[in-house]
């Protein structure tokens, strides 16, 4: 790692109440000033165009004087920072972290209390956080809200989901900012827990585009010991403000100095590729706290999972009705349990045959008969298998085949119960050689009144990552708060769901075709997503003729998602028999890498399309994924990312001429051609379609 830091200004300037800071490229300027009432404020310009108008900063405190007014500037310190660091797993082998920084030290006239505001300006955006220095009369305090504002310049196109303190599992809305209104949404098909915060409250990250073609994204980074930030929208005024998720009694955060808030981030560019490719969120997090990361490995996996979603089998052993009718409390098999020893061995055989690293098994442990919606605290113990699942036999068999087992911990929202059992669960994983676990938090949180996005749960999710690291194990969380780059600090936090995933297509109105073109501009900015792509049997009527649900993509788009939806933990989510039926298309999933040396963002427009090319970290192979929304699309892209002097065999998996996500989704064709870096390639994407290409050097 090379690191260069230079302090270029440090001065006491209590009489100066306005300061400016530019990005290294000098295209973005942040202006800070105090109002006549001593309120801190900032504004942002991009290429001299106003982006964020004067917006207030500060915090409201419970039972004490707010840190929002009557300030004067005590001093400012400026610095520049430029480094290159290597992520353990990632979209590229090396990440540049280059920014200019300004720390404004404020002191209140009447109370003498101090507050520092730290600004960083990168080439792709602005970040700021509150820093609370140690001081005698502000040691322990409670935040009741933030004053933080984001006052915009117009009625931007906005990609948003409603503010729900418990869930991000919504399809995105594409409207003007003035049309944000949760009361007009049809939430019947959302799995939301009905904790909608208010009519005009939405979630971050918030992706926008102005009428003049400027792309904006408001998000946060390094959320540690703090609640998640939602956004209040002032109707028709284009003004946003921070809305912190409360705890059970309405408080937002309990803090003790010295401490800091998360970073509030504003990305800006006139090229959408700059947003989707940004590593600003990662760069704002602390470096890895794990010294030896050799055990953190990327994985491709299959699992006993999708068959439950499509109704072929169940998570529970007895069935809820059978369990209720058992007079002696014993469980009798329903005959549909998916996590049996025999069925798991079938998946292990499939994984071994096709070169997959791991097998996930959901429904292996007792408790699934009575887990969802009952708000019970001690449903799972995370160590006791069902009678038809032999832990030792399964793991011995997997070991003999060179396959790793992935543990599943569904907490049913009972967090205290999970923490009580966590070390026993981890010791069981250690005994059988599990390298990773998938955790779940479906349901309302216990302790009652806490939210998934509150400070208590943020601390829990981060604690679990740290505890897994103690055991040298990886964690993939589902139904958690959305990542904000903490995976840089604990890279064993290998992936998360924290958005509306692929499973919604099996039993709801599903994810509209534009959904996957938005997630890389929003959810994925904070870290990898376990989206579970690779569904080949698109229509659920294949399993039950009465069903009308389906995946809202073509089969070719499901392949392309392995490139556009980054994760070092990728699932081939469909059933083994479906992959055997379409073995020629399945070859791409077998071939595609999940850890990358380099990534090139070729085309991007949120809500419309995305094309990315990535180079395998361990070879000279490149892979390309292109996806579109509900509209068919043609595009011609340059292959100049390929190495000069080499010829490549390009294997192209594309929609057929008659393919359509709704009427003909499994219609695809595969062709090969020899290409070099001087060539262009024609992409023909059907409605809701995609193209996936593998490039293998032949000389």
XYZ file of N, CA and C in Angstrom, residues 4 227 343 386 459 495 515 625:
24
model
N -0.014 8.708 0.687
C 0.566 10.051 0.670
C -0.416 11.013 1.334
N -28.072 5.224 14.125
C -29.178 4.691 13.315
C -29.010 5.004 11.837
N -31.596 -35.174 0.246
C -31.719 -34.071 -0.707
C -30.477 -33.194 -0.696
N -33.254 -31.083 12.510
C -34.452 -31.914 12.417
C -34.049 -33.392 12.365
N -25.824 -1.794 15.579
C -24.756 -2.334 16.424
C -24.751 -3.852 16.412
N -21.293 -10.253 2.176
C -22.427 -9.822 1.356
C -23.626 -9.595 2.262
N -35.897 -2.910 -12.177
C -35.401 -3.030 -10.812
C -33.890 -3.234 -10.764
N -21.546 -8.109 -18.895
C -22.978 -8.224 -18.660
C -23.671 -6.954 -19.074
